[in-house]
Amino acid sequence: MQQDYQPKDIEAAAQQHWEQAQAFRAKKDAGKPKYYCLSMFPYPSGKLHMGHVRNYTIGDVLARWHKMRGYNVLQPMGWDAFGLPAENAAIQNKVPPAAWTYDNIAYMKKQLKSLGFAIDWSRELATCKPDYYKWNQWLFLRMLEKGIAYKKTQVVNWDPVDQTVLANEQVIDGRGWRTGALVEKREIPGYYLGITQYAEELLADLDKLPGWPERVKTMQANWIGKSHGVRFAFTHDIKDSGALINDGRLWVYTTRADTIMGVTFVAVAAEHPLAAHAAKSNPQVAAFIEKCKHTSVMEADLATMEKEGVDTGLKVTHPLTGDQVPVWVGNYVLMSYGEGAVMAVPAHDERDFGFAKKYGLPIKQSVSMAGKTFSTDAWQEWYGDKEHGVCVNSDKYNGLNYEQAVGAIADHLKSMDLGDKQVQWRLRDWGVSRQRYWGCPIPIIHCDTCGSVPVPDQDLPVVLPEDCVPDGSGNPLHKREDFLNCTCPKCGKPAKRETDTMDTFVDSSWYYARYASGFKSDAMVDEDTNYWMPVDQYIGGIEHAILHLLYSRFWTKVMRTLGLVNYDEPFANLLTQGMVLNHIFSRRTDKGGIHYFAPDDVIVTRDEAGRIASARAVDGGAVDYQGIGTMSKSKLNGVDPQSLIEQYGADTARFFMMFASPPEQTLEWADSGVEGSHRFLKRLWAFGHALSAKSAGSMPGKLPNSLADIRREVHLTLKQANYDLGKQQFNTVASAGMKMLNALEKTLKDAEDGHAAVAHEGFSILLRLLSPICPHITHALWHELGYGGDILAAMWPEPLAAALEQDEIELVIQVNGKLRGSLRAPKDADKAALEQLALAHEAVQKQLAGGAAKKVIVVPGRLINVVL
RNA sequence: GCCGGGAUGGCGGAAUUGGUAGACGCGCCGGACUCAAAAUCCGGUGCUGGAGACAGUGUGAGGGUUCGAGUCCCUCUCCCGGCACCA
């Protein structure tokens, strides 16, 4: 055996052994329970970052642990290969996104292999390959047939200079990131997927997911956002070009129909027909609508921006009071949400209250609460409380509570054919059209005669040319005549292909099902998917808690509807990994964009509290400190694990990553503890080497106390580690390995009978316990020490009752809850005996000072609390 | 702004779910080995007071429940994730 720990050699040898043995090739096996362990596949951004190492080590620990416990394990890997960063790289380096992406995949695959993950590489896939995305297109066509996919207008960010659609990320303070031009909202046609058709099921089925974190289920439920309310209409006779606008109905939706008698105005979106009508004769309205074109489409911006509006001068009729109600245009009302119009009740809605105060609109109380006084001076929390109020100033509804009032009002509106109760969802349909090149083409052909025609199945896939180089101004597919020109499948006349591509969330919504099937060229999935699915353990970042996971659940339900799969939910158990964070530094460009700096390229100055006060780039110029955030390619704050792997080896990188913090917790990156992890593996290696010189001998029936203590420590630590593994708390499992080695090292100084037996028993436990976290070193040591066969095939260790036994236990003595001492007692001592022992204890006697105890609380096996 | 989560020594974190706060590791201090250094090994290390035994104090802030609170309840602060075109 080698004297020194040489991770490079050990790891290369172990990886070669696994490769030759095809140790991780997954096959169906009826004799074992299956375990499909899946980590979210990476976007091939260039290099792995620490978040990847964390994610995939967690997955690998779970996969290997289950394998050793007798499961038939599948752990695949692939590439989420379409996306915006490849186009950005193309703009910067003039390299086609495809070439850039394939290079990145090759490099990152090498990195993943060097980390020794137990992956079945025979199932590798990349979403940018036609044999994969063909099935995006195929399923999209099925959705069109079923009416799940449909076309309507969507609002996008438009850069007027580059003449291109911008992603939200490319809009910085309302301006285009490259041009600095003021971004406009623009309405263009696009395809939508009817996820709302599945809203009820997506909500209800959260109850079928006991293996998901509560926080994720709560977030999804809130996102889907089922609400009960009333949809109703104000009436009017406003005409445009001689015709009544919207048949004389202004529809709104409210969850607070009980406050309908407090309506003092109505607010409509800038794009609403009434607003457009008013703008024709009112320059103020026209100017305001123009201004609204530049408001953000992002909800976060919308919610925090100053609420502004303008009076259209138009009036509509309140359906219950008959009052004339003014119509305002509000920048906070979105045409794409609900009806594009809302009723405003300043007295009972905080936003409306602020708006009314700002513009001097009337505030009319219509709900009161016992013991509370209403005043229009300032908003009070109770104004918006629907649970405890009753209607006032509300005519025949006076005295009714929320539920009664909503019922009566809805009935009344229904009788007039002007409204009814309605269930409303916060969830919106999924807009999948992207005006970008590097994505899956939407399989549609535009014909002057026939309109939008689906590409026939036999013509799939619509293959994306891989040699385009985007330059930032529009979709390069527009210039590709060979792609663009085609014939209409219906009439045979010349036609044009759709150039929009699909949202990359489509690609990632079903890759897990593809891994699990035989990669057939004539079917999206095959029967194998029903063997492996659902994924038994899905692992990925908490940032995907809503969108990716919800889209995948939806996609699965569509596949089930189409009879492609027999399961409802894709992921049985979910582990949401905490983000790996790092400092973010940036500088504004002269165009108003943001240029990021890697933390390594920045010199920081800290204040007394140790916080970063200012920062300077290595070029000397000042940079802004943006705080800490997720490691990401775009922010340049990712840490490449490569130097870590090269310097210390994969096992150290893996061990440190697991040891640093529990998997679900956010982790601020710092490599200051890596040395310690490496030191531990060196000690492990040295101990194995020292131990290999000793033969185990047989375990004596009765061990001397010193050895019995060591053995108990090992088994007790194992018991705790197994418990922690069940909780998926790997940092304490790593600690347990350290504790075991600390205990076992004592046996080397012991010459008593049985010391080698205790050491070998303990070491074989330790190696198996550590093998999921650091598989290479444990593989080598297991082999060297001759514990039999391959450690992958070894049984997972369980603590022995005989090793845990002890006659006496230690109990803590408290006086008034404060720790005052401890005592040793027989393990089966009863409460009365323990109470007597405690009262006789000198520390208790001292506190009692001759007095008597008021009460004694005995917690068996733990403590005795004497209350004075 | 809304939804979800977090805060424990100088640092990462532990605490068997209401029962010894600080496991394990990093760092630091002291010692051994060495001509010296590195590596390695041994010991110490929440804070305050005390030579020490020990005492007081301590889990973001404030309040509460309890024999007992890091853990439960209320109020607040700061930080992180998501907010539908980053993935």
mmCIF file of N, CA and C in Angstrom, chain A residues 49 74 138 199 205 234 280 326 437 460 517 557 566 622 625 696 745 827 833:
data_model
loop_
_atom_site.group_PDB
_atom_site.id
_atom_site.type_symbol
_atom_site.label_atom_id
_atom_site.label_comp_id
_atom_site.label_asym_id
_atom_site.label_seq_id
_atom_site.Cartn_x
_atom_site.Cartn_y
_atom_site.Cartn_z
ATOM 1 N N HIS A 49 -19.887 24.989 -11.357
ATOM 2 C CA HIS A 49 -19.611 25.859 -10.212
ATOM 3 C C HIS A 49 -19.981 25.095 -8.953
ATOM 4 N N LEU A 74 -31.042 4.060 -10.601
ATOM 5 C CA LEU A 74 -30.791 4.776 -11.855
ATOM 6 C C LEU A 74 -30.421 6.215 -11.529
ATOM 7 N N TRP A 138 -43.532 17.423 -31.203
ATOM 8 C CA TRP A 138 -44.600 16.435 -31.358
ATOM 9 C C TRP A 138 -45.684 16.633 -30.295
ATOM 10 N N ALA A 199 -55.259 23.578 -13.413
ATOM 11 C CA ALA A 199 -55.014 24.285 -12.141
ATOM 12 C C ALA A 199 -55.574 23.509 -10.950
ATOM 13 N N ASP A 205 -53.335 17.848 -6.233
ATOM 14 C CA ASP A 205 -52.358 16.769 -6.182
ATOM 15 C C ASP A 205 -51.135 17.085 -5.337
ATOM 16 N N PHE A 234 -70.140 46.651 -14.921
ATOM 17 C CA PHE A 234 -70.739 47.981 -14.891
ATOM 18 C C PHE A 234 -71.311 48.182 -16.297
ATOM 19 N N LYS A 280 -58.759 59.244 -27.649
ATOM 20 C CA LYS A 280 -59.037 59.900 -28.928
ATOM 21 C C LYS A 280 -59.403 61.362 -28.756
ATOM 22 N N PRO A 326 -66.867 57.141 -12.034
ATOM 23 C CA PRO A 326 -65.832 57.570 -12.982
ATOM 24 C C PRO A 326 -64.872 56.432 -13.348
ATOM 25 N N TYR A 437 -33.232 32.613 -31.293
ATOM 26 C CA TYR A 437 -32.714 31.588 -32.185
ATOM 27 C C TYR A 437 -32.423 30.266 -31.469
ATOM 28 N N LEU A 460 -41.476 15.995 -38.816
ATOM 29 C CA LEU A 460 -40.722 16.328 -37.609
ATOM 30 C C LEU A 460 -39.423 15.537 -37.587
ATOM 31 N N SER A 517 -36.571 6.034 -20.443
ATOM 32 C CA SER A 517 -37.031 5.133 -21.494
ATOM 33 C C SER A 517 -35.870 4.836 -22.437
ATOM 34 N N LYS A 557 -48.861 15.645 -16.541
ATOM 35 C CA LYS A 557 -50.313 15.421 -16.560
ATOM 36 C C LYS A 557 -50.835 15.432 -17.997
ATOM 37 N N ASN A 566 -48.269 6.343 -17.272
ATOM 38 C CA ASN A 566 -49.340 5.928 -16.367
ATOM 39 C C ASN A 566 -49.231 6.544 -14.979
ATOM 40 N N ALA A 622 -13.293 51.914 -9.502
ATOM 41 C CA ALA A 622 -14.243 51.537 -8.466
ATOM 42 C C ALA A 622 -15.313 50.602 -9.043
ATOM 43 N N TYR A 625 -20.518 47.165 -4.955
ATOM 44 C CA TYR A 625 -20.756 45.898 -4.272
ATOM 45 C C TYR A 625 -22.255 45.662 -4.228
ATOM 46 N N ALA A 696 -6.992 -8.878 12.300
ATOM 47 C CA ALA A 696 -8.101 -8.536 13.178
ATOM 48 C C ALA A 696 -8.187 -9.439 14.395
ATOM 49 N N GLU A 745 -8.586 5.805 16.333
ATOM 50 C CA GLU A 745 -7.153 6.058 16.430
ATOM 51 C C GLU A 745 -6.603 5.677 17.802
ATOM 52 N N LYS A 827 -28.741 1.986 34.661
ATOM 53 C CA LYS A 827 -29.564 2.404 33.522
ATOM 54 C C LYS A 827 -31.047 2.157 33.754
ATOM 55 N N ALA A 833 -35.970 6.506 42.788
ATOM 56 C CA ALA A 833 -34.561 6.332 43.149
ATOM 57 C C ALA A 833 -33.727 7.496 42.623
#
